[in-house]
Tab-separated table of C-alpha atoms in Angstrom:
chain	number	residue	atom	x	y	z
A	1	MET	CA	0.000	0.000	0.000
A	2	TYR	CA	1.369	3.433	-0.917
A	3	SER	CA	1.819	6.105	1.702
A	4	ALA	CA	0.605	9.662	1.160
A	5	ASN	CA	4.163	10.967	1.094
A	6	CYS	CA	5.270	8.400	-1.470
A	7	LEU	CA	2.368	9.240	-3.748
A	8	SER	CA	2.770	12.966	-3.533
A	9	ASP	CA	6.518	12.740	-4.093
A	10	ARG	CA	5.881	11.111	-7.483
A	11	GLY	CA	2.889	13.253	-8.297
A	12	LEU	CA	0.629	10.253	-8.538
A	13	ALA	CA	-2.193	11.005	-6.085
A	14	VAL	CA	-4.725	13.608	-5.124
A	15	ILE	CA	-5.699	13.573	-1.468
A	16	SER	CA	-8.987	15.011	-0.249
A	17	ARG	CA	-10.038	15.212	3.392
A	18	ASN	CA	-13.555	15.062	4.808
A	19	SER	CA	-13.237	16.829	8.155
A	20	SER	CA	-16.680	15.730	9.359
A	21	VAL	CA	-15.717	12.072	9.457
A	22	GLY	CA	-11.969	12.531	9.800
A	23	LYS	CA	-11.152	10.279	6.837
A	24	GLN	CA	-8.819	10.662	3.869
A	25	LEU	CA	-9.699	9.675	0.334
A	26	PHE	CA	-6.811	8.594	-1.851
A	27	VAL	CA	-7.450	8.824	-5.578
A	28	MET	CA	-4.665	7.452	-7.728
A	29	LYS	CA	-3.983	9.301	-10.954
A	30	ILE	CA	-2.358	7.082	-13.568
A	31	GLU	CA	0.581	8.747	-15.287
A	32	PHE	CA	0.741	7.351	-18.809
A	33	ALA	CA	3.920	7.249	-20.857
A	34	PRO	CA	4.013	9.739	-23.758
A	35	ILE	CA	3.177	8.364	-27.197
A	36	ASN	CA	6.214	9.963	-28.833
A	37	ILE	CA	8.847	8.108	-26.806
A	38	PRO	CA	11.918	7.410	-28.991
A	39	LEU	CA	12.207	3.881	-30.388
A	40	ARG	CA	15.519	3.406	-28.567
A	41	ARG	CA	13.832	3.846	-25.188
A	42	ARG	CA	11.007	1.499	-26.156
A	43	ILE	CA	13.551	-1.188	-27.009
A	44	GLN	CA	15.237	-0.574	-23.645
A	45	THR	CA	11.888	-1.181	-21.933
A	46	PHE	CA	11.374	-4.350	-23.964
A	47	ALA	CA	14.858	-5.599	-22.964
A	48	VAL	CA	14.076	-5.131	-19.267
A	49	LEU	CA	10.635	-6.686	-19.728
A	50	LYS	CA	12.345	-9.728	-21.256
A	51	TRP	CA	14.670	-9.902	-18.240
A	52	ILE	CA	11.747	-9.680	-15.793
A	53	PHE	CA	9.909	-12.360	-17.771
A	54	THR	CA	12.982	-14.633	-17.717
A	55	PHE	CA	13.518	-14.123	-13.996
A	56	LEU	CA	9.921	-14.505	-12.804
A	57	ILE	CA	7.984	-16.543	-15.367
A	58	LEU	CA	10.136	-18.400	-17.903
A	59	GLY	CA	11.221	-21.130	-15.469
A	60	GLN	CA	7.621	-22.025	-14.659
A	61	ILE	CA	6.700	-21.979	-18.356
A	62	CYS	CA	9.562	-24.360	-19.141
A	63	LEU	CA	8.370	-26.704	-16.389
A	64	LEU	CA	4.802	-26.495	-17.731
A	65	LEU	CA	6.045	-27.217	-21.258
A	66	PHE	CA	7.820	-30.307	-19.958
A	67	GLY	CA	4.552	-31.484	-18.387
A	68	VAL	CA	2.599	-30.775	-21.577
A	69	LEU	CA	5.068	-32.869	-23.589
A	70	ILE	CA	4.465	-35.775	-21.200
A	71	LEU	CA	0.670	-35.441	-21.289
A	72	ALA	CA	0.675	-35.042	-25.069
A	73	GLY	CA	2.443	-38.350	-25.474
A	74	HIS	CA	5.711	-36.999	-26.885
A	75	TRP	CA	7.560	-39.542	-24.812
A	76	TYR	CA	10.572	-39.653	-27.151
A	77	VAL	CA	11.288	-35.937	-26.607
A	78	VAL	CA	10.883	-36.328	-22.857
A	79	ALA	CA	13.027	-39.472	-22.827
A	80	LEU	CA	15.822	-37.865	-24.813
A	81	TYR	CA	15.822	-34.786	-22.598
A	82	CYS	CA	15.801	-36.895	-19.415
A	83	VAL	CA	18.881	-38.751	-20.673
A	84	TRP	CA	20.499	-35.395	-21.411
A	85	LEU	CA	19.501	-34.106	-17.962
A	86	TYR	CA	21.006	-37.170	-16.284
A	87	LEU	CA	24.305	-36.787	-18.148
A	88	ASP	CA	24.406	-33.001	-17.669
A	89	TRP	CA	23.129	-32.770	-14.083
A	90	GLU	CA	26.439	-31.687	-12.535
A	91	THR	CA	27.328	-29.078	-15.155
A	92	PRO	CA	25.966	-26.134	-13.066
A	93	ASN	CA	28.400	-27.249	-10.336
A	94	GLN	CA	31.314	-27.535	-12.754
A	95	GLY	CA	31.553	-24.079	-14.254
A	96	GLY	CA	28.334	-24.190	-16.239
A	97	ARG	CA	28.200	-23.848	-19.980
A	98	ARG	CA	28.636	-20.191	-20.850
A	99	SER	CA	28.087	-18.865	-24.349
A	100	GLU	CA	29.977	-15.732	-25.392
A	101	TRP	CA	27.442	-15.330	-28.192
A	102	VAL	CA	24.570	-15.095	-25.695
A	103	ARG	CA	26.548	-12.818	-23.377
A	104	ASN	CA	27.171	-10.428	-26.260
A	105	TRP	CA	23.583	-10.196	-27.495
A	106	THR	CA	22.731	-6.623	-28.508
A	107	ILE	CA	19.646	-6.706	-26.287
A	108	TRP	CA	21.886	-6.552	-23.200
A	109	ASN	CA	23.157	-3.152	-24.350
A	110	TYR	CA	19.576	-1.896	-24.302
A	111	PHE	CA	19.113	-3.530	-20.892
A	112	ARG	CA	22.201	-1.642	-19.647
A	113	ASP	CA	21.007	1.695	-21.035
A	114	TYR	CA	17.526	1.431	-19.493
A	115	PHE	CA	18.822	2.248	-16.009
A	116	PRO	CA	21.715	2.806	-17.031
A	117	ILE	CA	24.221	0.382	-15.457
A	118	HIS	CA	27.884	1.347	-15.015
A	119	LEU	CA	30.795	-0.882	-13.984
A	120	VAL	CA	33.533	1.078	-12.217
A	121	LYS	CA	37.038	-0.295	-11.682
A	122	THR	CA	39.132	1.054	-8.807
A	123	THR	CA	42.255	-1.012	-9.501
A	124	ASP	CA	43.658	-3.623	-11.874
A	125	LEU	CA	43.195	-7.302	-11.002
A	126	ASP	CA	45.993	-9.714	-11.867
A	127	PRO	CA	44.581	-12.582	-13.999
A	128	GLN	CA	47.064	-15.074	-12.585
A	129	TYR	CA	44.874	-15.315	-9.467
A	130	ASN	CA	41.312	-16.461	-8.886
A	131	TYR	CA	38.916	-14.056	-7.155
A	132	LEU	CA	35.769	-14.169	-5.062
A	133	PHE	CA	33.654	-11.037	-5.567
A	134	GLY	CA	31.251	-10.270	-2.723
A	135	TYR	CA	28.348	-8.368	-4.266
A	136	HIS	CA	26.277	-5.931	-2.148
A	137	PRO	CA	23.420	-5.183	-1.763
A	138	HIS	CA	21.108	-7.916	-3.033
A	139	GLY	CA	18.305	-5.552	-3.978
A	140	VAL	CA	15.118	-7.187	-5.223
A	141	LEU	CA	16.298	-8.807	-8.468
A	142	VAL	CA	20.074	-8.075	-8.491
A	143	ALA	CA	19.860	-6.175	-11.784
A	144	GLY	CA	23.382	-4.777	-11.420
A	145	ALA	CA	24.928	-8.198	-10.863
A	146	PHE	CA	23.201	-9.590	-13.939
A	147	GLY	CA	24.070	-6.656	-16.204
A	148	ASN	CA	27.715	-6.542	-15.167
A	149	PHE	CA	28.617	-10.203	-14.756
A	150	CYS	CA	26.191	-12.132	-17.019
A	151	SER	CA	26.731	-10.032	-20.122
A	152	GLU	CA	29.484	-7.968	-21.682
A	153	ALA	CA	27.253	-4.881	-21.934
A	154	THR	CA	29.294	-2.958	-19.349
A	155	GLY	CA	32.626	-4.247	-20.624
A	156	PHE	CA	33.736	-6.577	-17.837
A	157	GLN	CA	36.361	-8.368	-19.937
A	158	LYS	CA	37.675	-5.059	-21.309
A	159	LEU	CA	37.994	-3.561	-17.831
A	160	PHE	CA	39.454	-6.759	-16.376
A	161	PRO	CA	41.275	-8.536	-19.216
A	162	GLY	CA	42.009	-12.189	-18.580
A	163	LEU	CA	39.180	-12.609	-16.047
A	164	THR	CA	36.043	-14.716	-16.517
A	165	SER	CA	33.046	-14.037	-14.259
A	166	TYR	CA	30.544	-16.590	-12.939
A	167	LEU	CA	27.482	-15.329	-11.087
A	168	CYS	CA	26.420	-17.845	-8.411
A	169	ILE	CA	22.667	-18.286	-7.897
A	170	LEU	CA	20.353	-20.641	-6.021
A	171	PRO	CA	20.622	-24.279	-7.186
A	172	VAL	CA	16.832	-24.637	-7.492
A	173	TRP	CA	16.883	-22.810	-10.840
A	174	PHE	CA	19.081	-25.504	-12.368
A	175	LYS	CA	16.482	-28.177	-11.647
A	176	LEU	CA	13.991	-26.687	-14.119
A	177	PRO	CA	14.094	-28.418	-17.532
A	178	PHE	CA	15.134	-26.288	-20.533
A	179	TYR	CA	15.413	-23.181	-18.310
A	180	ARG	CA	18.669	-24.412	-16.777
A	181	ASP	CA	20.272	-24.738	-20.207
A	182	TYR	CA	19.342	-21.168	-21.106
A	183	ILE	CA	20.570	-19.459	-17.941
A	184	MET	CA	23.888	-21.308	-17.982
A	185	CYS	CA	24.642	-19.617	-21.300
A	186	ALA	CA	24.965	-16.294	-19.464
A	187	GLY	CA	27.630	-17.648	-17.108
A	188	LEU	CA	25.312	-18.508	-14.235
A	189	VAL	CA	26.372	-21.349	-11.939
A	190	SER	CA	25.056	-22.856	-8.721
A	191	CYS	CA	25.998	-21.232	-5.414
A	192	VAL	CA	26.517	-24.557	-3.601
A	193	LYS	CA	29.935	-25.115	-2.043
A	194	ARG	CA	31.256	-27.569	-4.622
A	195	SER	CA	30.253	-25.261	-7.468
A	196	VAL	CA	32.038	-22.213	-6.037
A	197	SER	CA	35.014	-24.409	-5.158
A	198	HIS	CA	35.203	-25.605	-8.756
A	199	VAL	CA	35.515	-22.022	-10.023
A	200	LEU	CA	38.013	-20.923	-7.370
A	201	SER	CA	40.235	-23.998	-7.708
A	202	ARG	CA	40.762	-23.772	-11.464
A	203	LYS	CA	44.426	-23.803	-12.386
A	204	GLY	CA	45.995	-20.827	-14.107
A	205	GLY	CA	43.855	-18.169	-12.439
A	206	GLY	CA	41.587	-15.656	-14.107
A	207	ASN	CA	38.304	-16.996	-12.661
A	208	VAL	CA	35.855	-14.894	-10.666
A	209	ALA	CA	33.035	-16.340	-8.541
A	210	VAL	CA	30.487	-13.590	-7.876
A	211	ILE	CA	28.395	-14.242	-4.765
A	212	VAL	CA	25.525	-11.999	-3.629
A	213	ILE	CA	26.376	-12.246	0.053
A	214	GLY	CA	23.090	-11.009	1.572
A	215	GLY	CA	21.019	-13.577	-0.304
A	216	ALA	CA	17.269	-13.969	-0.169
A	217	GLU	CA	17.058	-12.735	3.413
A	218	GLU	CA	18.508	-9.369	2.467
A	219	SER	CA	16.093	-9.001	-0.449
A	220	LEU	CA	13.195	-8.714	2.021
A	221	ALA	CA	14.590	-5.379	3.225
A	222	ALA	CA	15.411	-4.036	-0.246
A	223	ARG	CA	13.697	-0.699	-0.835
A	224	PRO	CA	14.825	2.831	-1.715
A	225	GLY	CA	17.223	4.247	0.863
A	226	ALA	CA	17.964	0.885	2.528
A	227	LEU	CA	21.587	0.514	3.671
A	228	THR	CA	21.350	-2.620	5.821
A	229	LEU	CA	23.494	-5.567	4.741
A	230	LYS	CA	23.159	-9.152	5.996
A	231	ILE	CA	26.779	-10.123	6.466
A	232	LEU	CA	27.768	-10.602	10.107
A	233	ASN	CA	26.833	-14.300	10.095
A	234	ARG	CA	27.822	-14.906	6.460
A	235	LYS	CA	31.270	-16.465	6.725
A	236	GLY	CA	31.097	-19.458	4.403
A	237	PHE	CA	32.462	-17.402	1.505
A	238	ILE	CA	35.406	-16.371	3.686
A	239	LYS	CA	36.232	-19.998	4.441
A	240	LEU	CA	36.055	-20.910	0.745
A	241	ALA	CA	38.356	-18.039	-0.187
A	242	ILE	CA	40.965	-19.209	2.347
A	243	LYS	CA	40.719	-22.863	1.330
A	244	HIS	CA	41.393	-22.016	-2.299
A	245	GLY	CA	43.633	-18.999	-1.826
A	246	ALA	CA	41.225	-16.830	-3.826
A	247	HIS	CA	41.588	-13.099	-3.316
A	248	LEU	CA	38.507	-11.369	-1.885
A	249	VAL	CA	37.072	-8.327	-3.648
A	250	PRO	CA	34.258	-6.235	-2.121
A	251	VAL	CA	31.758	-4.925	-4.686
A	252	PHE	CA	29.112	-2.321	-3.869
A	253	SER	CA	26.343	-1.418	-6.295
A	254	PHE	CA	24.939	2.066	-5.701
A	255	GLY	CA	21.349	2.269	-6.916
A	256	GLU	CA	20.507	-1.432	-6.590
A	257	ASN	CA	17.991	-0.768	-3.823
A	258	GLU	CA	16.405	2.179	-5.636
A	259	LEU	CA	14.834	0.177	-8.471
A	260	PHE	CA	11.692	-1.101	-6.728
A	261	ASN	CA	9.361	-0.308	-3.875
A	262	GLN	CA	8.301	-3.184	-1.663
A	263	VAL	CA	5.135	-3.873	0.289
A	264	ASN	CA	5.685	-2.951	3.914
A	265	ASN	CA	6.913	-6.075	5.726
A	266	PRO	CA	8.484	-5.128	9.061
A	267	LYS	CA	10.033	-7.878	11.135
A	268	GLY	CA	7.380	-9.664	13.143
A	269	SER	CA	4.591	-8.907	10.666
A	270	LEU	CA	2.521	-11.765	9.226
A	271	LEU	CA	3.855	-11.111	5.724
A	272	ARG	CA	7.477	-11.141	6.863
A	273	ARG	CA	6.938	-14.374	8.834
A	274	MET	CA	5.427	-16.054	5.777
A	275	GLN	CA	8.319	-14.861	3.605
A	276	GLU	CA	10.836	-16.185	6.126
A	277	ILE	CA	9.067	-19.555	6.295
A	278	LEU	CA	9.200	-19.825	2.491
A	279	ARG	CA	12.903	-18.952	2.549
A	280	LYS	CA	13.687	-21.637	5.116
A	281	ILE	CA	11.662	-24.334	3.325
A	282	ALA	CA	12.433	-23.595	-0.331
A	283	GLY	CA	15.742	-21.727	-0.074
A	284	PHE	CA	14.277	-18.644	-1.756
A	285	THR	CA	11.652	-16.085	-0.877
A	286	LEU	CA	9.262	-13.734	-2.638
A	287	PRO	CA	9.603	-9.970	-2.061
A	288	LEU	CA	6.278	-8.299	-2.921
A	289	PHE	CA	7.739	-5.523	-5.042
A	290	HIS	CA	6.273	-2.940	-7.392
A	291	ALA	CA	7.497	-0.011	-9.443
A	292	ARG	CA	6.264	1.111	-12.892
A	293	GLY	CA	4.523	-0.442	-15.869
A	294	VAL	CA	5.246	-0.698	-19.584
A	295	PHE	CA	2.883	2.028	-20.800
A	296	GLN	CA	2.425	3.979	-17.555
A	297	TYR	CA	4.636	5.069	-14.671
A	298	THR	CA	2.251	4.527	-11.753
A	299	PHE	CA	2.394	0.816	-10.966
A	300	GLY	CA	3.803	-2.431	-12.330
A	301	LEU	CA	6.746	-4.808	-12.111
A	302	LEU	CA	9.256	-2.947	-14.262
A	303	PRO	CA	12.060	-1.263	-12.299
A	304	TYR	CA	12.374	2.502	-12.187
A	305	ARG	CA	14.918	4.093	-14.501
A	306	LYS	CA	17.496	4.676	-11.796
A	307	PRO	CA	21.258	4.574	-12.491
A	308	ILE	CA	23.309	1.723	-11.052
A	309	TYR	CA	27.014	2.216	-10.335
A	310	THR	CA	28.762	-1.031	-9.477
A	311	ILE	CA	32.101	-0.287	-7.813
A	312	VAL	CA	34.681	-3.091	-7.824
A	313	GLY	CA	37.023	-2.547	-4.885
A	314	LYS	CA	40.631	-3.437	-4.249
A	315	PRO	CA	41.476	-7.114	-3.689
A	316	ILE	CA	42.240	-8.474	-0.246
A	317	ILE	CA	45.187	-10.840	-0.568
A	318	VAL	CA	44.327	-14.273	0.854
A	319	GLN	CA	46.882	-16.913	1.765
A	320	GLN	CA	45.731	-20.446	1.045
A	321	ASN	CA	45.062	-22.732	3.977
A	322	HIS	CA	43.069	-25.935	3.470
A	323	THR	CA	42.106	-26.086	7.157
A	324	PRO	CA	41.543	-22.498	8.310
A	325	SER	CA	40.955	-21.922	12.010
A	326	THR	CA	37.963	-20.058	13.402
A	327	GLU	CA	40.257	-17.201	14.382
A	328	GLU	CA	41.624	-16.961	10.845
A	329	ILE	CA	38.122	-16.868	9.376
A	330	GLU	CA	36.980	-14.225	11.865
A	331	ALA	CA	40.040	-12.044	11.183
A	332	LEU	CA	39.560	-12.157	7.411
A	333	HIS	CA	35.824	-11.535	7.769
A	334	LYS	CA	36.589	-8.395	9.800
A	335	LYS	CA	39.118	-7.309	7.185
A	336	TYR	CA	36.529	-7.818	4.461
A	337	THR	CA	33.737	-5.869	6.194
A	338	ASP	CA	36.174	-3.021	6.927
A	339	ALA	CA	37.192	-2.931	3.243
A	340	LEU	CA	33.541	-2.995	2.144
A	341	ASN	CA	32.663	-0.165	4.502
A	342	LYS	CA	35.649	1.863	3.297
A	343	LEU	CA	34.632	1.312	-0.339
A	344	PHE	CA	31.131	2.594	0.444
A	345	GLU	CA	32.345	5.626	2.402
A	346	GLU	CA	34.811	6.662	-0.310
A	347	HIS	CA	32.179	6.706	-3.049
A	348	LYS	CA	28.815	7.353	-1.394
A	349	VAL	CA	28.644	11.141	-1.835
A	350	GLN	CA	29.617	10.874	-5.507
A	351	TYR	CA	26.678	8.528	-6.097
A	352	GLY	CA	23.994	10.399	-4.195
A	353	ILE	CA	24.224	9.044	-0.638
A	354	PRO	CA	24.228	11.780	2.053
A	355	GLU	CA	27.415	12.115	4.094
A	356	LYS	CA	25.501	11.364	7.297
A	357	ASP	CA	24.308	7.942	6.060
A	358	HIS	CA	26.336	4.787	6.758
A	359	LEU	CA	26.094	1.060	6.154
A	360	LEU	CA	24.543	-1.100	8.860
A	361	PHE	CA	25.864	-4.658	9.106
A	362	THR	CA	23.503	-7.212	10.648
């Protein structure tokens, strides 16, 4: 539900008061998009709509298609794909099956320009090492992580020559027939331990495992102005970095939380409890988000056109130790959070965060 302040800030509501009964009447005025919008911007909207469709609906459609093939009696197609699935089951845990052709589709350039998304390098990264990028914040749909690390639209390989990025996501998505094959083309891999270990242990260096540290839990607090990061109890990525000697790189994406509003779900509320239960059972949760539509700016599931600046920080050198102690993990975790906080403080004013605002680690 919108608040009066939120509506008036965007010029989307007229509020009238009846003093005799002490009630307020909220009348929403739909703000339609102009007819004469340039074709370039319409294609940008289509590119983001495709991304939203892929993220929220395509997996279920692929599963439904698989069921339809079974019910329709196309057993040979189902049988052949099941054999393929059996033989290919571990691929998401073994570096996936990226396609440079898919990653360089022109549509990703339009996706980038919709917001727009910018990838900012603060220092060179030596390709003889492997790296673990900690991405913050999660936001609702991690648009910045996808645009920067699942496509070449922002020039990752030009900025960091010799490095190959792998965005780690929930393993449930790789269980969906047909869908799994598509998303692997973008360089997506499973976030389970053996999958991340496979990327970080590759000989010769030049591999980057990108992990969205806050995960699904953090997404429930993603809304404009939010600066709370779920990280204090997230230490598994630290242990993996030490075991494989992968250098840690903090990454902060300014603007990630500004793309969507979210239905009010304070801790302790019925909605938040239901979302937490879903997260614990299924491994993922469902933020009830909203922003703008395709042909109007008042409501819908498309993100706002807000710029995203993804800042890649300086690497933290990690010495390999196959059996790290608790003290070693704690010390490196503290070093990482300090580096992340420093990265944020050094760039926040430049990207629209007031000087008085600071990150809150929970």
